[in-house]
mmCIF file of C-alpha atoms in Angstrom:
data_model
loop_
_atom_site.group_PDB
_atom_site.id
_atom_site.type_symbol
_atom_site.label_atom_id
_atom_site.label_comp_id
_atom_site.label_asym_id
_atom_site.label_seq_id
_atom_site.Cartn_x
_atom_site.Cartn_y
_atom_site.Cartn_z
ATOM 1 C CA MET A 199 0.000 0.000 0.000
ATOM 2 C CA THR A 200 1.200 3.492 -0.822
ATOM 3 C CA LEU A 201 0.786 6.313 1.678
ATOM 4 C CA ILE A 202 0.655 9.876 0.302
ATOM 5 C CA ARG A 203 1.535 12.488 2.905
ATOM 6 C CA ASN A 204 2.950 15.944 3.366
ATOM 7 C CA SER A 205 6.709 15.789 3.318
ATOM 8 C CA GLY A 206 9.072 17.020 5.968
ATOM 9 C CA GLU A 207 12.739 17.894 6.043
ATOM 10 C CA ALA A 208 13.568 14.301 7.021
ATOM 11 C CA ASP A 209 12.312 13.235 3.562
ATOM 12 C CA LEU A 210 14.728 15.476 1.676
ATOM 13 C CA PRO A 211 17.556 12.927 1.230
ATOM 14 C CA ALA A 212 15.129 10.582 -0.549
ATOM 15 C CA ILE A 213 13.676 13.454 -2.598
ATOM 16 C CA ARG A 214 17.207 14.511 -3.548
ATOM 17 C CA ASP A 215 18.076 10.956 -4.604
ATOM 18 C CA ILE A 216 14.971 10.627 -6.800
ATOM 19 C CA TYR A 217 15.656 14.039 -8.342
ATOM 20 C CA ASN A 218 19.327 13.270 -9.014
ATOM 21 C CA ALA A 219 18.492 9.912 -10.612
ATOM 22 C CA ALA A 220 16.161 11.761 -12.991
ATOM 23 C CA VAL A 221 18.916 14.292 -13.746
ATOM 24 C CA ARG A 222 21.393 11.506 -14.536
ATOM 25 C CA ASN A 223 19.153 9.174 -16.490
ATOM 26 C CA THR A 224 16.165 10.970 -18.012
ATOM 27 C CA THR A 225 14.971 14.041 -19.839
ATOM 28 C CA ALA A 226 12.237 14.573 -17.254
ATOM 29 C CA ILE A 227 14.453 17.274 -15.711
ATOM 30 C CA TRP A 228 16.332 19.525 -18.112
ATOM 31 C CA ASN A 229 19.252 19.970 -15.792
ATOM 32 C CA ASP A 230 22.709 18.443 -16.087
ATOM 33 C CA VAL A 231 23.798 19.164 -12.528
ATOM 34 C CA GLU A 232 22.890 17.023 -9.557
ATOM 35 C CA VAL A 233 21.818 18.828 -6.396
ATOM 36 C CA ASP A 234 22.944 18.497 -2.806
ATOM 37 C CA LEU A 235 20.891 18.418 0.362
ATOM 38 C CA ALA A 236 21.299 22.175 0.933
ATOM 39 C CA ASP A 237 19.717 22.819 -2.466
ATOM 40 C CA ARG A 238 16.726 20.589 -1.691
ATOM 41 C CA LEU A 239 16.323 22.198 1.732
ATOM 42 C CA ASP A 240 16.200 25.655 0.127
ATOM 43 C CA TRP A 241 13.770 24.372 -2.534
ATOM 44 C CA PHE A 242 11.563 22.784 0.131
ATOM 45 C CA ARG A 243 11.501 25.848 2.382
ATOM 46 C CA GLN A 244 10.663 28.156 -0.533
ATOM 47 C CA ARG A 245 7.659 26.075 -1.484
ATOM 48 C CA ARG A 246 6.402 25.618 2.042
ATOM 49 C CA SER A 247 6.811 29.305 2.941
ATOM 50 C CA ALA A 248 4.794 30.228 -0.167
ATOM 51 C CA GLY A 249 2.039 27.821 0.919
ATOM 52 C CA PHE A 250 2.643 25.192 -1.771
ATOM 53 C CA PRO A 251 2.400 21.486 -0.907
ATOM 54 C CA VAL A 252 5.297 19.077 -1.189
ATOM 55 C CA LEU A 253 3.995 15.515 -1.035
ATOM 56 C CA VAL A 254 5.746 12.180 -0.810
ATOM 57 C CA ALA A 255 4.642 8.661 -1.656
ATOM 58 C CA GLU A 256 5.787 6.166 0.943
ATOM 59 C CA ARG A 257 5.710 2.417 0.439
ATOM 60 C CA GLY A 258 7.125 -0.084 2.883
ATOM 61 C CA GLY A 259 8.778 2.704 4.875
ATOM 62 C CA SER A 260 10.632 4.104 1.837
ATOM 63 C CA ILE A 261 9.962 7.246 -0.160
ATOM 64 C CA VAL A 262 9.216 6.129 -3.733
ATOM 65 C CA GLY A 263 8.050 9.404 -5.240
ATOM 66 C CA TYR A 264 7.228 13.029 -4.644
ATOM 67 C CA ALA A 265 5.087 15.819 -6.037
ATOM 68 C CA ALA A 266 5.409 19.554 -5.627
ATOM 69 C CA CYS A 267 4.408 22.768 -7.261
ATOM 70 C CA GLY A 268 5.372 26.378 -7.395
ATOM 71 C CA PRO A 269 4.293 29.529 -9.128
ATOM 72 C CA PHE A 270 3.788 29.262 -12.889
ATOM 73 C CA ARG A 271 5.148 32.783 -13.400
ATOM 74 C CA PRO A 272 6.299 35.292 -10.779
ATOM 75 C CA GLN A 273 3.854 38.089 -11.651
ATOM 76 C CA PHE A 274 0.879 38.614 -9.341
ATOM 77 C CA GLY A 275 -1.644 38.060 -12.139
ATOM 78 C CA TYR A 276 -0.631 34.374 -12.243
ATOM 79 C CA ARG A 277 -1.229 33.823 -8.515
ATOM 80 C CA ALA A 278 -3.948 31.198 -9.094
ATOM 81 C CA THR A 279 -1.838 29.180 -11.550
ATOM 82 C CA VAL A 280 0.816 26.676 -10.513
ATOM 83 C CA GLU A 281 3.339 24.516 -12.323
ATOM 84 C CA HIS A 282 3.821 21.066 -10.866
ATOM 85 C CA SER A 283 6.469 18.361 -10.775
ATOM 86 C CA VAL A 284 5.983 14.672 -10.052
ATOM 87 C CA TYR A 285 8.848 12.176 -9.902
ATOM 88 C CA VAL A 286 8.791 8.480 -9.077
ATOM 89 C CA ALA A 287 11.808 6.333 -8.205
ATOM 90 C CA GLU A 288 12.891 4.238 -11.168
ATOM 91 C CA ASP A 289 12.148 0.897 -9.506
ATOM 92 C CA ALA A 290 8.632 2.053 -8.537
ATOM 93 C CA ARG A 291 7.437 3.384 -11.909
ATOM 94 C CA GLY A 292 4.412 1.927 -13.649
ATOM 95 C CA GLY A 293 2.537 1.049 -10.468
ATOM 96 C CA GLY A 294 0.211 4.055 -10.224
ATOM 97 C CA ILE A 295 2.287 6.120 -7.812
ATOM 98 C CA GLY A 296 2.512 9.079 -10.196
ATOM 99 C CA ARG A 297 -1.268 9.066 -10.679
ATOM 100 C CA THR A 298 -1.866 8.856 -6.931
ATOM 101 C CA LEU A 299 0.523 11.736 -6.270
ATOM 102 C CA MET A 300 -1.084 13.849 -9.015
ATOM 103 C CA LEU A 301 -4.600 13.277 -7.663
ATOM 104 C CA ALA A 302 -3.521 14.174 -4.126
ATOM 105 C CA LEU A 303 -1.741 17.295 -5.371
ATOM 106 C CA MET A 304 -4.776 18.400 -7.404
ATOM 107 C CA ASP A 305 -7.042 17.939 -4.364
ATOM 108 C CA ARG A 306 -4.802 20.051 -2.159
ATOM 109 C CA LEU A 307 -4.394 22.764 -4.784
ATOM 110 C CA GLY A 308 -8.127 22.982 -5.406
ATOM 111 C CA ASP A 309 -8.758 23.219 -1.678
ATOM 112 C CA ALA A 310 -6.174 26.026 -1.509
ATOM 113 C CA GLY A 311 -7.994 28.075 -4.142
ATOM 114 C CA GLN A 312 -5.675 27.431 -7.075
ATOM 115 C CA HIS A 313 -7.442 27.603 -10.434
ATOM 116 C CA VAL A 314 -5.055 26.198 -13.064
ATOM 117 C CA MET A 315 -2.365 23.533 -12.914
ATOM 118 C CA VAL A 316 0.299 23.507 -15.637
ATOM 119 C CA GLY A 317 2.684 20.722 -16.567
ATOM 120 C CA ALA A 318 5.704 21.115 -18.828
ATOM 121 C CA VAL A 319 6.777 17.708 -20.176
ATOM 122 C CA ASP A 320 9.486 16.532 -22.554
ATOM 123 C CA ALA A 321 7.710 15.574 -25.784
ATOM 124 C CA THR A 322 9.361 12.126 -25.793
ATOM 125 C CA ASN A 323 7.931 11.298 -22.338
ATOM 126 C CA LYS A 324 4.847 9.541 -23.685
ATOM 127 C CA ALA A 325 3.977 7.978 -20.315
ATOM 128 C CA SER A 326 3.823 11.346 -18.559
ATOM 129 C CA ILE A 327 1.807 12.922 -21.358
ATOM 130 C CA ALA A 328 -0.639 9.995 -21.300
ATOM 131 C CA LEU A 329 -0.961 10.268 -17.516
ATOM 132 C CA HIS A 330 -1.729 13.972 -17.730
ATOM 133 C CA LEU A 331 -4.306 13.472 -20.483
ATOM 134 C CA SER A 332 -5.990 10.680 -18.492
ATOM 135 C CA LEU A 333 -6.319 13.085 -15.547
ATOM 136 C CA GLY A 334 -8.152 15.712 -17.580
ATOM 137 C CA PHE A 335 -5.226 17.827 -18.698
ATOM 138 C CA ALA A 336 -5.281 19.226 -22.214
ATOM 139 C CA GLU A 337 -2.270 19.793 -24.410
ATOM 140 C CA VAL A 338 -2.167 23.549 -24.947
ATOM 141 C CA GLY A 339 1.150 23.963 -26.706
ATOM 142 C CA ARG A 340 4.342 22.498 -28.103
ATOM 143 C CA MET A 341 7.594 24.356 -28.160
ATOM 144 C CA PRO A 342 10.128 22.761 -30.521
ATOM 145 C CA GLN A 343 13.801 22.636 -29.541
ATOM 146 C CA VAL A 344 13.563 24.921 -26.505
ATOM 147 C CA GLY A 345 15.724 22.649 -24.361
ATOM 148 C CA GLN A 346 18.777 20.455 -24.627
ATOM 149 C CA LYS A 347 20.177 17.459 -22.827
ATOM 150 C CA PHE A 348 22.285 14.428 -23.700
ATOM 151 C CA GLY A 349 23.518 16.187 -26.843
ATOM 152 C CA ARG A 350 20.148 16.718 -28.476
ATOM 153 C CA TRP A 351 17.411 19.335 -28.730
ATOM 154 C CA LEU A 352 14.265 18.733 -26.710
ATOM 155 C CA ASP A 353 10.685 19.763 -27.444
ATOM 156 C CA LEU A 354 8.425 20.878 -24.602
ATOM 157 C CA VAL A 355 4.749 19.958 -24.330
ATOM 158 C CA LEU A 356 2.602 22.249 -22.198
ATOM 159 C CA LEU A 357 -0.434 20.707 -20.525
ATOM 160 C CA GLN A 358 -3.035 22.406 -18.385
ATOM 161 C CA ARG A 359 -6.017 21.513 -16.237
ATOM 162 C CA LEU A 360 -8.606 23.698 -14.577
ATOM 163 C CA LEU A 361 -8.980 22.843 -10.902
ATOM 164 C CA ASP A 362 -12.355 24.541 -10.478
ATOM 165 C CA ASP A 363 -15.052 26.171 -12.554
ATOM 166 C CA ARG A 364 -15.070 29.663 -11.045
ATOM 167 C CA PRO A 365 -16.309 32.164 -13.634
ATOM 168 C CA VAL A 366 -14.281 34.981 -11.999
ATOM 169 C CA PRO A 367 -11.257 35.018 -9.663
#
């Protein structure tokens, strides 16, 4: 059974390890530099102080995934729009953990008054795109060759989902 819960600072080594594995082995993160614990602590504190959730998936006492979000853009007009990240440990992928984390994150964001959730996904990550579409996200844009990693250009797919049906903010 997988437990989804709010993360704490004690979870940061596992979050760092999942993040760094994605940096090393995937195009899910367009970064070539692994991070240290101080970086993750700063990242965590920024999100928490801004009121954004950082969730972890725990299975058998181990952290097997995490989900977080932050502001989509820094300007005040975007205050009800967030961009999210969801990462699952390599040996735990394909078992529904990403979906469970996404659903929990969407619930918390809706409860917090957020209106739009945005995902930015590497165009070759078919599993992530399919997951987003199955959760009601719509593809709203493709940006060819805006990123690079592993010696090749990467295309970005933008996906978005409304979290509520408010007619006005």
